[in-house]
Amino acid sequence: MKPATEAEQQQIQDDVDDLQTSLADLAALVTSSRGLDELLALVATYAAHAIPGADGAGVTLLRVDRPDNRVQALAASDPFVAEIDQIQYVTVNEGPCITAALEGRTVRSGSLGGEKMWPHFGPRVGRLGVHSALSLPLLLPGQVVGAINVYARGKDVFDDHAQELGGVVRRSRGGGGPQRAYLVPGDRADHPATSGVSRPTDHR
């Protein structure tokens, strides 16, 4: 593999810096109930710009210990991402964000229409013309709080550099296992996320 040029290395560093800023903002506000929805929207927009090839992004905060109403809050940078959220959390209850949050790892797919990990989610999203996904777990000390979800219309859009940006998120994780629950400040457990995302429907 040809070494990255100085300009390419600078672009990589700029991308990492942008994402670190987003995560620092999220970590700072997640301890407060004020302005959470606004911050999530800001982070979603940052992620869409920070990760090369992204056409849109979303941020979701989850309770990983709850099979229903696990979504605590979410935001999307673009309307098509909100539509994908509806499919993932309501229609089929599977997808890259759920996998990333439950397993505490970065998840990447370059061909959602034929993705075996999510046989119900993938084809539906593929029919929307969205074929690539990258989900980065949001990890605070000892707990998974959700995921940043990045989407692109092309196939195989997210390369190793995009995966490397996932490591920025991973390095924010502290001790403890990835299955611990997280409750958004302000007790949002009784207030499912907006945009119609509430209780998922069993599709099987």
Short mmCIF file of C-alpha atoms in Angstrom, two decimals:
data_model
loop_
_atom_site.label_atom_id
_atom_site.label_comp_id
_atom_site.label_asym_id
_atom_site.label_seq_id
_atom_site.Cartn_x
_atom_site.Cartn_y
_atom_site.Cartn_z
CA MET A 1 0.00 0.00 0.00
CA LYS A 2 1.36 3.41 -0.99
CA PRO A 3 2.16 5.62 2.02
CA ALA A 4 -0.18 8.55 2.58
CA THR A 5 1.02 11.90 1.29
CA GLU A 6 1.49 14.84 3.63
CA ALA A 7 -1.82 16.31 2.45
CA GLU A 8 -3.61 13.01 3.02
CA GLN A 9 -2.10 12.70 6.49
CA GLN A 10 -3.26 16.23 7.30
CA GLN A 11 -6.78 15.40 6.09
CA ILE A 12 -6.82 12.31 8.29
CA GLN A 13 -5.77 14.39 11.28
CA ASP A 14 -8.42 17.00 10.50
CA ASP A 15 -11.09 14.29 10.34
CA VAL A 16 -9.98 12.87 13.68
CA ASP A 17 -9.95 16.33 15.26
CA ASP A 18 -13.50 17.03 14.06
CA LEU A 19 -14.79 13.77 15.48
CA GLN A 20 -12.98 14.25 18.77
CA THR A 21 -14.62 17.66 19.10
CA SER A 22 -18.02 16.10 18.54
CA LEU A 23 -17.41 13.42 21.14
CA ALA A 24 -16.04 15.89 23.66
CA ASP A 25 -19.18 17.98 23.26
CA LEU A 26 -21.38 14.93 23.75
CA ALA A 27 -19.48 13.73 26.81
CA ALA A 28 -19.70 17.20 28.34
CA LEU A 29 -23.46 17.51 27.94
CA VAL A 30 -24.49 13.93 28.62
CA THR A 31 -24.08 14.76 32.32
CA SER A 32 -26.80 17.41 32.03
CA SER A 33 -30.41 17.29 30.90
CA ARG A 34 -30.22 20.71 29.26
CA GLY A 35 -29.93 20.97 25.49
CA LEU A 36 -29.55 17.25 24.85
CA ASP A 37 -31.58 17.13 21.65
CA GLU A 38 -29.75 20.14 20.28
CA LEU A 39 -26.38 18.60 21.08
CA LEU A 40 -27.27 15.30 19.44
CA ALA A 41 -28.27 17.14 16.28
CA LEU A 42 -24.95 18.99 16.36
CA VAL A 43 -22.96 15.78 16.79
CA ALA A 44 -24.88 14.12 13.95
CA THR A 45 -23.99 17.02 11.67
CA TYR A 46 -20.36 16.90 12.78
CA ALA A 47 -20.15 13.17 12.11
CA ALA A 48 -21.63 13.58 8.63
CA HIS A 49 -18.85 16.05 7.82
CA ALA A 50 -16.01 14.41 9.74
CA ILE A 51 -16.23 10.94 8.22
CA PRO A 52 -15.18 10.78 4.56
CA GLY A 53 -17.88 9.72 2.11
CA ALA A 54 -20.81 10.20 4.48
CA ASP A 55 -24.11 11.41 3.04
CA GLY A 56 -25.76 11.66 6.44
CA ALA A 57 -25.44 10.63 10.06
CA GLY A 58 -27.46 10.11 13.18
CA VAL A 59 -26.81 9.84 16.90
CA THR A 60 -28.84 7.56 19.14
CA LEU A 61 -28.74 7.13 22.90
CA LEU A 62 -29.91 3.71 24.04
CA ARG A 63 -30.68 1.55 27.03
CA VAL A 64 -28.93 -1.63 25.93
CA ASP A 65 -30.68 -3.71 28.63
CA ARG A 66 -34.18 -3.07 27.24
CA PRO A 67 -35.57 -5.06 24.29
CA ASP A 68 -38.37 -2.51 23.83
CA ASN A 69 -38.39 1.27 24.15
CA ARG A 70 -34.60 1.11 24.31
CA VAL A 71 -34.22 4.37 22.37
CA GLN A 72 -33.82 7.29 24.77
CA ALA A 73 -33.05 10.11 22.33
CA LEU A 74 -31.94 10.48 18.75
CA ALA A 75 -31.13 13.04 16.09
CA ALA A 76 -30.45 12.88 12.36
CA SER A 77 -28.51 15.18 10.07
CA ASP A 78 -30.83 14.47 7.11
CA PRO A 79 -34.41 13.26 6.54
CA PHE A 80 -33.30 9.99 4.95
CA VAL A 81 -31.39 9.13 8.14
CA ALA A 82 -34.55 9.68 10.19
CA GLU A 83 -36.33 7.27 7.83
CA ILE A 84 -33.60 4.69 8.40
CA ASP A 85 -33.97 5.19 12.17
CA GLN A 86 -37.67 4.43 11.87
CA ILE A 87 -36.89 1.19 10.05
CA GLN A 88 -34.16 0.17 12.50
CA TYR A 89 -35.85 0.94 15.80
CA VAL A 90 -39.55 0.52 15.03
CA THR A 91 -40.09 -1.69 12.01
CA VAL A 92 -37.47 -4.42 12.40
CA ASN A 93 -35.60 -3.79 15.69
CA GLU A 94 -32.24 -4.67 14.15
CA GLY A 95 -29.44 -2.82 12.42
CA PRO A 96 -25.95 -1.39 12.77
CA CYS A 97 -26.66 0.95 15.68
CA ILE A 98 -28.23 -1.80 17.76
CA THR A 99 -25.36 -4.17 16.98
CA ALA A 100 -22.70 -1.54 17.75
CA ALA A 101 -24.34 -0.63 21.05
CA LEU A 102 -25.04 -4.18 22.23
CA GLU A 103 -21.57 -5.46 21.30
CA GLY A 104 -19.59 -2.28 22.02
CA ARG A 105 -17.74 -2.38 18.70
CA THR A 106 -17.54 -0.52 15.42
CA VAL A 107 -19.74 -2.05 12.72
CA ARG A 108 -19.27 -1.50 8.98
CA SER A 109 -21.15 -2.66 5.89
CA GLY A 110 -20.61 -1.76 2.25
CA SER A 111 -23.61 -3.56 0.78
CA LEU A 112 -26.64 -3.24 3.02
CA GLY A 113 -29.03 -4.79 0.50
CA GLY A 114 -27.31 -8.15 0.88
CA GLU A 115 -26.03 -7.78 4.44
CA LYS A 116 -26.46 -11.06 6.32
CA MET A 117 -26.02 -9.44 9.73
CA TRP A 118 -29.35 -7.62 9.33
CA PRO A 119 -31.55 -9.60 6.90
CA HIS A 120 -34.63 -7.48 7.63
CA PHE A 121 -32.99 -4.08 7.96
CA GLY A 122 -30.51 -4.29 5.08
CA PRO A 123 -32.88 -4.89 2.13
CA ARG A 124 -35.28 -2.19 3.31
CA VAL A 125 -32.53 0.40 3.54
CA GLY A 126 -31.00 -0.77 0.27
CA ARG A 127 -34.30 -0.07 -1.45
CA LEU A 128 -33.99 3.52 -0.22
CA GLY A 129 -30.76 3.78 -2.20
CA VAL A 130 -28.51 3.66 0.86
CA HIS A 131 -25.86 0.94 0.66
CA SER A 132 -23.07 1.72 3.16
CA ALA A 133 -23.22 2.07 6.93
CA LEU A 134 -20.71 2.70 9.68
CA SER A 135 -21.82 2.60 13.32
CA LEU A 136 -19.50 3.76 16.06
CA PRO A 137 -20.39 2.92 19.67
CA LEU A 138 -20.56 5.85 22.05
CA LEU A 139 -18.54 4.68 25.00
CA LEU A 140 -18.26 6.49 28.29
CA PRO A 141 -16.38 5.05 31.28
CA GLY A 142 -17.77 1.61 31.95
CA GLN A 143 -20.82 1.83 29.71
CA VAL A 144 -22.18 1.99 26.18
CA VAL A 145 -24.58 4.91 25.79
CA GLY A 146 -25.50 4.54 22.12
CA ALA A 147 -23.95 4.97 18.71
CA ILE A 148 -23.07 7.39 15.95
CA ASN A 149 -24.49 6.01 12.71
CA VAL A 150 -23.11 7.16 9.38
CA TYR A 151 -24.65 6.30 6.01
CA ALA A 152 -23.71 6.67 2.35
CA ARG A 153 -25.62 6.00 -0.84
CA GLY A 154 -22.69 4.37 -2.61
CA LYS A 155 -21.38 0.86 -2.00
CA ASP A 156 -18.20 0.17 -0.01
CA VAL A 157 -17.82 3.85 0.84
CA PHE A 158 -16.31 3.55 4.32
CA ASP A 159 -12.70 2.44 4.12
CA ASP A 160 -10.09 1.68 6.76
CA HIS A 161 -9.65 5.39 7.48
CA ALA A 162 -13.33 5.68 8.35
CA GLN A 163 -12.93 2.57 10.51
CA GLU A 164 -9.93 4.22 12.16
CA LEU A 165 -12.14 7.14 13.12
CA GLY A 166 -14.21 4.60 14.98
CA GLY A 167 -11.15 4.02 17.12
CA VAL A 168 -11.42 7.62 18.31
CA VAL A 169 -14.78 6.70 19.77
CA ARG A 170 -13.50 3.40 21.13
CA ARG A 171 -10.64 5.12 22.97
CA SER A 172 -13.15 7.20 24.93
CA ARG A 173 -14.34 4.02 26.63
CA GLY A 174 -13.40 3.46 30.23
CA GLY A 175 -13.44 0.32 32.31
CA GLY A 176 -16.35 -2.03 32.71
CA GLY A 177 -18.30 -4.25 30.40
CA PRO A 178 -20.18 -3.05 27.32
CA GLN A 179 -23.55 -4.44 28.47
CA ARG A 180 -24.12 -1.98 31.33
CA ALA A 181 -27.25 0.16 30.99
CA TYR A 182 -27.20 3.91 30.64
CA LEU A 183 -30.10 6.19 31.54
CA VAL A 184 -30.08 9.58 29.86
CA PRO A 185 -30.10 12.37 32.49
CA GLY A 186 -33.54 13.79 33.11
CA ASP A 187 -35.02 10.27 33.33
CA ARG A 188 -35.89 9.86 29.65
CA ALA A 189 -36.67 6.18 30.19
CA ASP A 190 -40.36 7.07 30.28
CA HIS A 191 -40.09 9.37 27.26
CA PRO A 192 -39.32 7.42 24.07
CA ALA A 193 -37.45 9.24 21.33
CA THR A 194 -39.15 11.62 18.99
CA SER A 195 -39.99 11.15 15.30
CA GLY A 196 -42.34 8.26 16.06
CA VAL A 197 -39.60 6.00 17.33
CA SER A 198 -40.99 4.13 20.31
CA ARG A 199 -41.82 0.49 20.72
CA PRO A 200 -40.43 -1.81 18.01
CA THR A 201 -42.75 -4.19 16.22
CA ASP A 202 -41.94 -7.89 16.08
CA HIS A 203 -41.42 -8.61 12.39
CA ARG A 204 -40.66 -12.29 12.63
#
